[in-house]
Tab-separated table of N, CA, C and O in Angstrom:
chain	number	residue	atom	x	y	z
A	1	VAL	N	99.123	168.904	74.906
A	1	VAL	CA	100.277	169.014	75.933
A	1	VAL	C	99.555	169.701	77.180
A	1	VAL	O	99.214	170.396	76.983
A	2	PHE	N	99.866	169.329	78.214
A	2	PHE	CA	99.359	170.565	79.468
A	2	PHE	C	100.643	170.141	80.647
A	2	PHE	O	100.991	169.438	80.815
A	3	LEU	N	101.393	171.443	80.981
A	3	LEU	CA	102.325	171.449	81.590
A	3	LEU	C	101.487	171.127	82.978
A	3	LEU	O	100.861	172.177	83.320
A	4	VAL	N	102.262	170.625	84.242
A	4	VAL	CA	101.777	170.428	85.330
A	4	VAL	C	103.111	170.780	86.318
A	4	VAL	O	104.002	170.108	86.266
A	5	GLU	N	102.126	171.472	87.124
A	5	GLU	CA	103.532	172.422	88.466
A	5	GLU	C	102.665	171.635	89.633
A	5	GLU	O	101.533	171.768	90.373
A	6	ALA	N	103.572	170.107	90.174
A	6	ALA	CA	103.274	169.509	91.010
A	6	ALA	C	103.890	169.406	91.795
A	6	ALA	O	105.702	168.765	91.053
A	7	GLU	N	104.193	168.754	93.161
A	7	GLU	CA	105.174	167.927	93.932
A	7	GLU	C	104.352	166.147	93.235
A	7	GLU	O	103.623	166.008	92.133
A	8	ALA	N	105.620	165.191	93.041
A	8	ALA	CA	105.792	164.108	92.953
A	8	ALA	C	104.781	163.238	92.983
A	8	ALA	O	104.098	162.832	92.108
A	9	GLU	N	104.719	162.702	94.431
A	9	GLU	CA	103.133	162.787	94.458
A	9	GLU	C	102.068	162.593	93.983
A	9	GLU	O	101.091	162.309	94.125
A	10	GLU	N	101.270	163.896	93.776
A	10	GLU	CA	100.690	164.987	93.271
A	10	GLU	C	100.731	164.930	91.723
A	10	GLU	O	99.640	164.625	90.995
A	11	PHE	N	101.603	164.724	91.112
A	11	PHE	CA	101.992	164.401	89.829
A	11	PHE	C	101.252	162.818	89.324
A	11	PHE	O	100.728	162.931	88.559
A	12	ILE	N	101.721	161.474	90.011
A	12	ILE	CA	101.567	160.875	89.523
A	12	ILE	C	99.876	160.380	89.813
A	12	ILE	O	99.465	159.915	89.320
A	13	PHE	N	99.362	161.016	91.240
A	13	PHE	CA	98.410	161.118	91.196
A	13	PHE	C	96.872	160.769	90.078
A	13	PHE	O	96.512	160.716	89.891
A	14	PHE	N	97.452	162.305	89.360
A	14	PHE	CA	97.241	163.355	89.066
A	14	PHE	C	96.983	162.520	87.696
A	14	PHE	O	95.225	162.254	86.811
A	15	VAL	N	98.359	162.038	86.357
A	15	VAL	CA	98.195	160.939	85.540
A	15	VAL	C	97.261	159.659	86.208
A	15	VAL	O	96.501	159.714	85.205
A	16	ASN	N	97.707	159.172	87.092
A	16	ASN	CA	97.303	158.101	87.576
A	16	ASN	C	95.906	157.904	86.608
A	16	ASN	O	94.803	156.931	87.186
A	17	SER	N	95.024	159.094	87.443
A	17	SER	CA	93.507	159.820	87.519
A	17	SER	C	92.779	159.362	86.606
A	17	SER	O	92.200	159.702	86.167
A	18	LYS	N	93.942	159.301	84.997
A	18	LYS	CA	93.774	160.214	83.452
A	18	LYS	C	93.369	159.060	82.862
A	18	LYS	O	94.014	157.778	82.812
A	19	GLU	N	92.240	159.119	82.058
A	19	GLU	CA	92.323	157.815	80.327
A	19	GLU	C	93.214	158.430	79.771
A	19	GLU	O	92.843	159.818	78.888
A	20	ASN	N	93.483	157.573	78.969
A	20	ASN	CA	93.794	157.764	77.499
A	20	ASN	C	95.213	158.814	76.802
A	20	ASN	O	94.757	160.145	76.360
A	21	CYS	N	96.024	159.102	78.093
A	21	CYS	CA	96.923	159.889	77.717
A	21	CYS	C	98.547	159.775	78.201
A	21	CYS	O	98.575	157.972	78.651
A	22	ALA	N	99.685	160.156	78.446
A	22	ALA	CA	100.819	159.632	78.333
A	22	ALA	C	101.536	160.271	79.043
A	22	ALA	O	101.358	162.137	79.612
A	23	ALA	N	102.642	160.648	79.357
A	23	ALA	CA	103.347	161.345	80.630
A	23	ALA	C	104.473	161.795	80.821
A	23	ALA	O	105.142	160.847	80.303
A	24	ILE	N	105.212	163.025	80.665
A	24	ILE	CA	106.558	162.367	80.428
A	24	ILE	C	106.749	163.256	81.117
A	24	ILE	O	106.098	164.550	82.901
A	25	CYS	N	107.941	162.410	82.760
A	25	CYS	CA	107.493	162.684	84.009
A	25	CYS	C	109.549	162.603	84.513
A	25	CYS	O	109.900	162.689	82.944
A	26	PHE	N	110.207	162.628	85.683
A	26	PHE	CA	111.149	162.712	85.856
A	26	PHE	C	111.401	160.729	85.966
A	26	PHE	O	110.434	160.882	86.357
A	27	SER	N	113.155	160.442	85.541
A	27	SER	CA	112.928	159.020	85.895
A	27	SER	C	112.775	158.542	86.793
A	27	SER	O	112.138	157.251	87.262
A	28	GLU	N	113.417	159.438	88.005
A	28	GLU	CA	112.159	158.753	89.645
A	28	GLU	C	111.054	158.328	89.637
A	28	GLU	O	110.326	157.784	90.518
A	29	GLU	N	109.908	159.013	88.774
A	29	GLU	CA	108.718	158.871	88.188
A	29	GLU	C	108.011	158.062	88.639
A	29	GLU	O	106.834	157.349	87.757
A	30	GLN	N	109.069	157.111	86.902
A	30	GLN	CA	108.164	156.899	85.855
A	30	GLN	C	107.736	155.053	86.229
A	30	GLN	O	106.359	154.849	85.383
A	31	GLY	N	108.048	154.940	87.227
A	31	GLY	CA	107.850	153.228	88.099
A	31	GLY	C	106.181	153.613	88.300
A	31	GLY	O	105.851	152.273	88.737
A	32	SER	N	106.103	154.408	88.553
A	32	SER	CA	104.550	154.863	89.723
A	32	SER	C	103.723	155.105	88.563
A	32	SER	O	102.342	155.180	89.466
A	33	ILE	N	104.321	154.911	87.429
A	33	ILE	CA	102.828	156.000	86.503
A	33	ILE	C	102.227	154.451	85.684
A	33	ILE	O	103.130	154.172	84.992
A	34	THR	N	100.880	154.722	85.251
A	34	THR	CA	100.522	153.710	84.960
A	34	THR	C	99.895	153.749	83.608
A	34	THR	O	99.750	152.886	82.350
A	35	ALA	N	100.356	155.438	83.493
A	35	ALA	CA	100.124	155.424	82.099
A	35	ALA	C	101.503	155.415	81.214
A	35	ALA	O	102.468	155.482	81.828
A	36	PRO	N	101.430	155.398	80.285
A	36	PRO	CA	102.928	154.927	78.906
A	36	PRO	C	104.061	156.998	79.530
A	36	PRO	O	102.957	157.901	79.480
A	37	THR	N	104.701	156.096	79.405
A	37	THR	CA	105.866	157.927	79.684
A	37	THR	C	106.691	157.096	78.574
A	37	THR	O	107.550	156.579	78.957
A	38	LEU	N	107.523	159.073	78.916
A	38	LEU	CA	108.710	159.177	78.997
A	38	LEU	C	109.661	160.100	79.858
A	38	LEU	O	109.037	161.106	80.415
A	39	SER	N	110.939	159.330	79.605
A	39	SER	CA	111.122	159.959	81.405
A	39	SER	C	111.763	161.438	80.459
A	39	SER	O	112.689	161.917	80.004
A	40	LEU	N	111.787	162.378	81.258
A	40	LEU	CA	112.595	163.695	80.388
A	40	LEU	C	113.605	163.532	81.090
A	40	LEU	O	115.551	164.945	80.863
A	41	GLY	N	114.205	162.822	82.371
A	41	GLY	CA	115.759	163.174	82.834
A	41	GLY	C	115.489	163.194	84.496
A	41	GLY	O	114.226	162.420	84.578
A	42	ALA	N	116.456	163.093	85.078
A	42	ALA	CA	116.560	162.867	86.828
A	42	ALA	C	116.185	164.353	87.069
A	42	ALA	O	116.651	165.676	86.407
A	43	LYS	N	115.436	164.238	88.122
A	43	LYS	CA	114.745	165.650	88.872
A	43	LYS	C	115.765	166.891	88.663
A	43	LYS	O	114.959	167.935	88.269
A	44	ASP	N	116.664	166.354	89.245
A	44	ASP	CA	117.584	167.310	89.303
A	44	ASP	C	118.658	167.744	88.447
A	44	ASP	O	119.982	168.206	88.746
A	45	ASN	N	118.510	167.376	87.365
A	45	ASN	CA	119.628	167.477	86.508
A	45	ASN	C	119.002	168.220	85.226
A	45	ASN	O	117.871	167.230	83.263
A	46	ASN	N	118.984	169.267	85.027
A	46	ASN	CA	118.285	170.600	84.660
A	46	ASN	C	119.290	169.967	83.036
A	46	ASN	O	117.811	170.561	81.877
A	47	LYS	N	120.457	170.190	82.768
A	47	LYS	CA	121.409	169.602	81.608
A	47	LYS	C	121.013	169.282	80.905
A	47	LYS	O	120.237	168.921	79.355
A	48	ASN	N	120.721	167.555	81.270
A	48	ASN	CA	119.591	166.500	80.699
A	48	ASN	C	118.814	166.436	80.598
A	48	ASN	O	118.706	166.402	79.797
A	49	GLN	N	117.915	167.421	81.281
A	49	GLN	CA	116.341	167.614	80.474
A	49	GLN	C	116.746	168.053	78.981
A	49	GLN	O	115.534	168.070	78.247
A	50	ALA	N	117.050	169.393	79.230
A	50	ALA	CA	117.348	169.802	77.859
A	50	ALA	C	117.362	169.569	77.101
A	50	ALA	O	117.291	169.490	75.770
A	51	GLN	N	119.004	168.098	76.911
A	51	GLN	CA	119.081	167.249	76.042
A	51	GLN	C	118.057	166.403	75.541
A	51	GLN	O	117.655	166.414	74.394
A	52	ASN	N	116.785	166.132	75.544
A	52	ASN	CA	115.673	165.403	76.175
A	52	ASN	C	115.141	165.699	75.549
A	52	ASN	O	114.191	164.638	75.197
A	53	LEU	N	114.432	167.343	75.753
A	53	LEU	CA	113.090	167.756	75.346
A	53	LEU	C	112.590	167.610	73.895
A	53	LEU	O	111.849	166.970	73.875
A	54	PHE	N	113.595	167.428	72.943
A	54	PHE	CA	113.318	167.940	71.648
A	54	PHE	C	113.058	167.034	71.290
A	54	PHE	O	111.494	166.284	70.601
A	55	SER	N	113.395	165.570	71.804
A	55	SER	CA	113.250	164.293	71.178
A	55	SER	C	111.899	163.792	71.443
A	55	SER	O	110.976	163.261	71.046
A	56	LEU	N	111.220	164.007	73.259
A	56	LEU	CA	110.673	163.826	74.013
A	56	LEU	C	109.226	164.098	73.022
A	56	LEU	O	108.358	163.986	72.596
A	57	LEU	N	109.269	165.661	72.955
A	57	LEU	CA	107.722	166.085	72.472
A	57	LEU	C	107.803	165.251	71.102
A	57	LEU	O	106.594	165.371	71.116
A	58	ARG	N	109.266	164.948	70.153
A	58	ARG	CA	108.154	164.860	68.354
A	58	ARG	C	107.650	163.767	69.226
A	58	ARG	O	106.959	162.304	68.047
A	59	GLU	N	108.446	162.383	70.346
A	59	GLU	CA	108.005	161.104	70.615
A	59	GLU	C	106.421	160.604	70.985
A	59	GLU	O	106.101	159.793	70.146
A	60	CYS	N	106.227	162.188	71.889
A	60	CYS	CA	104.474	161.812	72.091
A	60	CYS	C	104.190	161.691	70.721
A	60	CYS	O	102.738	161.188	70.653
A	61	ASP	N	104.419	162.432	69.610
A	61	ASP	CA	103.183	161.908	68.400
A	61	ASP	C	103.272	160.939	67.857
A	61	ASP	O	102.157	160.392	67.533
A	62	SER	N	104.133	159.942	68.381
A	62	SER	CA	104.284	158.213	68.223
A	62	SER	C	103.033	157.592	69.243
A	62	SER	O	103.496	157.012	68.444
A	63	LEU	N	102.821	157.991	69.854
A	63	LEU	CA	101.743	157.578	71.260
A	63	LEU	C	100.439	156.845	70.964
A	63	LEU	O	99.807	156.492	71.444
A	64	GLY	N	100.144	158.075	70.253
A	64	GLY	CA	98.804	157.649	69.856
A	64	GLY	C	97.219	158.399	71.112
A	64	GLY	O	96.438	157.263	70.740
A	65	VAL	N	97.615	158.813	72.194
A	65	VAL	CA	97.072	159.156	73.065
A	65	VAL	C	96.557	160.426	72.358
A	65	VAL	O	97.066	161.209	71.678
A	66	GLN	N	95.759	160.850	73.447
A	66	GLN	CA	94.335	162.426	73.407
A	66	GLN	C	95.374	163.303	73.953
A	66	GLN	O	95.566	164.396	73.588
A	67	THR	N	95.836	163.205	74.909
A	67	THR	CA	96.974	164.395	76.459
A	67	THR	C	97.789	163.527	76.758
A	67	THR	O	98.355	162.772	77.197
A	68	VAL	N	99.236	164.575	76.910
A	68	VAL	CA	100.546	164.331	76.987
A	68	VAL	C	100.013	165.488	78.560
A	68	VAL	O	100.509	166.644	77.995
A	69	PHE	N	100.601	164.913	79.854
A	69	PHE	CA	100.768	165.755	80.874
A	69	PHE	C	102.487	165.969	80.772
A	69	PHE	O	102.938	164.365	80.772
A	70	VAL	N	103.132	166.876	81.203
A	70	VAL	CA	104.042	166.879	81.984
A	70	VAL	C	104.340	167.840	83.473
A	70	VAL	O	104.286	168.252	83.541
A	71	HIS	N	105.504	167.275	83.738
A	71	HIS	CA	106.107	167.572	84.721
A	71	HIS	C	106.605	168.229	84.374
A	71	HIS	O	107.788	168.615	83.541
A	72	ALA	N	106.785	169.127	85.010
A	72	ALA	CA	106.762	170.810	84.921
A	72	ALA	C	108.586	170.887	86.234
A	72	ALA	O	108.515	170.287	87.415
A	73	PRO	N	109.749	171.127	85.566
A	73	PRO	CA	111.077	171.411	86.371
A	73	PRO	C	110.809	172.495	86.711
A	73	PRO	O	109.989	173.774	86.731
A	74	LYS	N	112.704	172.388	88.006
A	74	LYS	CA	112.426	173.509	88.122
A	74	LYS	C	112.549	174.818	87.707
A	74	LYS	O	112.771	174.377	86.475
A	75	LYS	N	112.128	176.041	87.735
A	75	LYS	CA	112.648	177.118	87.193
A	75	LYS	C	113.765	178.002	88.044
A	75	LYS	O	113.493	178.998	87.528
A	76	ASP	N	114.324	177.739	87.980
A	76	ASP	CA	116.235	178.135	87.336
A	76	ASP	C	117.523	177.074	86.885
A	76	ASP	O	116.641	175.960	86.499
A	77	GLY	N	118.191	178.524	86.179
A	77	GLY	CA	119.101	178.154	85.307
A	77	GLY	C	118.614	177.322	84.300
A	77	GLY	O	117.975	177.928	84.251
A	78	VAL	N	118.940	176.456	83.818
A	78	VAL	CA	118.388	176.182	82.564
A	78	VAL	C	117.674	175.706	83.262
A	78	VAL	O	116.730	175.064	82.059
A	79	GLY	N	117.299	175.141	84.322
A	79	GLY	CA	115.444	174.368	84.345
A	79	GLY	C	114.360	175.293	83.502
A	79	GLY	O	113.330	175.123	83.043
A	80	LEU	N	115.004	176.345	84.038
A	80	LEU	CA	114.086	177.729	83.342
A	80	LEU	C	113.858	178.234	81.695
A	80	LEU	O	112.404	178.184	81.551
A	81	ALA	N	114.815	176.998	80.288
A	81	ALA	CA	114.619	177.823	79.957
A	81	ALA	C	114.271	176.263	79.297
A	81	ALA	O	113.315	176.057	78.261
A	82	VAL	N	114.044	175.183	79.987
A	82	VAL	CA	113.430	174.132	79.830
A	82	VAL	C	112.027	173.719	80.305
A	82	VAL	O	110.977	173.942	79.032
A	83	TYR	N	111.125	174.656	80.991
A	83	TYR	CA	110.132	175.162	81.542
A	83	TYR	C	109.464	175.988	80.388
A	83	TYR	O	108.620	176.398	79.360
A	84	ASN	N	110.273	177.391	79.681
A	84	ASN	CA	110.079	178.376	79.056
A	84	ASN	C	109.601	177.369	77.464
A	84	ASN	O	109.023	177.760	76.949
A	85	ARG	N	111.141	176.146	77.301
A	85	ARG	CA	110.170	175.881	76.223
A	85	ARG	C	109.024	174.848	76.585
A	85	ARG	O	108.224	174.304	75.463
A	86	LEU	N	109.132	174.345	77.569
A	86	LEU	CA	107.904	173.486	77.355
A	86	LEU	C	106.464	173.738	77.739
A	86	LEU	O	105.314	173.794	77.314
A	87	ILE	N	106.166	175.022	77.840
A	87	ILE	CA	105.235	176.177	78.274
A	87	ILE	C	104.880	176.521	77.195
A	87	ILE	O	103.687	176.464	76.396
A	88	ARG	N	105.671	176.829	75.795
A	88	ARG	CA	104.940	176.994	74.309
A	88	ARG	C	104.841	175.597	74.086
A	88	ARG	O	103.505	176.290	73.547
A	89	ALA	N	105.482	174.778	74.045
A	89	ALA	CA	104.580	173.271	72.764
A	89	ALA	C	103.001	172.841	74.034
A	89	ALA	O	101.999	172.590	73.581
A	90	ALA	N	103.027	173.584	75.467
A	90	ALA	CA	101.494	172.959	75.804
A	90	ALA	C	101.447	174.221	75.798
A	90	ALA	O	99.700	174.182	75.767
A	91	GLY	N	101.773	175.392	74.345
A	91	GLY	CA	100.156	175.995	74.390
A	91	GLY	C	99.629	177.974	75.651
A	91	GLY	O	98.848	177.632	75.104
A	92	PHE	N	100.854	177.211	77.016
A	92	PHE	CA	100.842	178.323	78.004
A	92	PHE	C	99.366	177.958	78.678
A	92	PHE	O	99.249	178.257	79.244
A	93	LYS	N	99.425	176.203	78.546
A	93	LYS	CA	97.932	175.737	79.102
A	93	LYS	C	98.595	175.122	80.901
A	93	LYS	O	99.177	174.235	80.556
A	94	VAL	N	98.743	175.252	81.572
A	94	VAL	CA	98.892	175.248	82.897
A	94	VAL	C	98.409	174.643	83.841
A	94	VAL	O	97.294	175.619	84.407
A	95	ILE	N	98.794	173.480	84.670
A	95	ILE	CA	97.436	172.559	85.251
A	95	ILE	C	98.633	173.495	86.279
A	95	ILE	O	99.820	171.837	86.944
A	96	LYS	N	97.935	173.649	87.472
A	96	LYS	CA	98.587	174.023	89.391
A	96	LYS	C	98.218	173.196	90.110
A	96	LYS	O	96.746	173.075	90.414
A	97	LEU	N	98.587	172.148	90.768
A	97	LEU	CA	98.293	170.712	91.813
A	97	LEU	C	97.975	171.430	93.158
A	97	LEU	O	99.670	172.133	93.567
């Protein structure tokens, strides 16, 4: 798992250039990514992201891919708690685009 800090367009381009991967992204980005995707929720709905987080991480195990790229949420309010959990799931591996 890698946490990716990027704008939407950068994240989409980055993931689409990779093979044998999946993405946890915001619902607004799902249709633009060619890899298997799981929706974290709407970009501006940190509470929904927090509710979805643990089930998404468990679901990643069943995808059968080598790598999962997660689009980093905003680091404010509840988003900071979501970011904190994601960075730990990623083993502190962060890609900044």
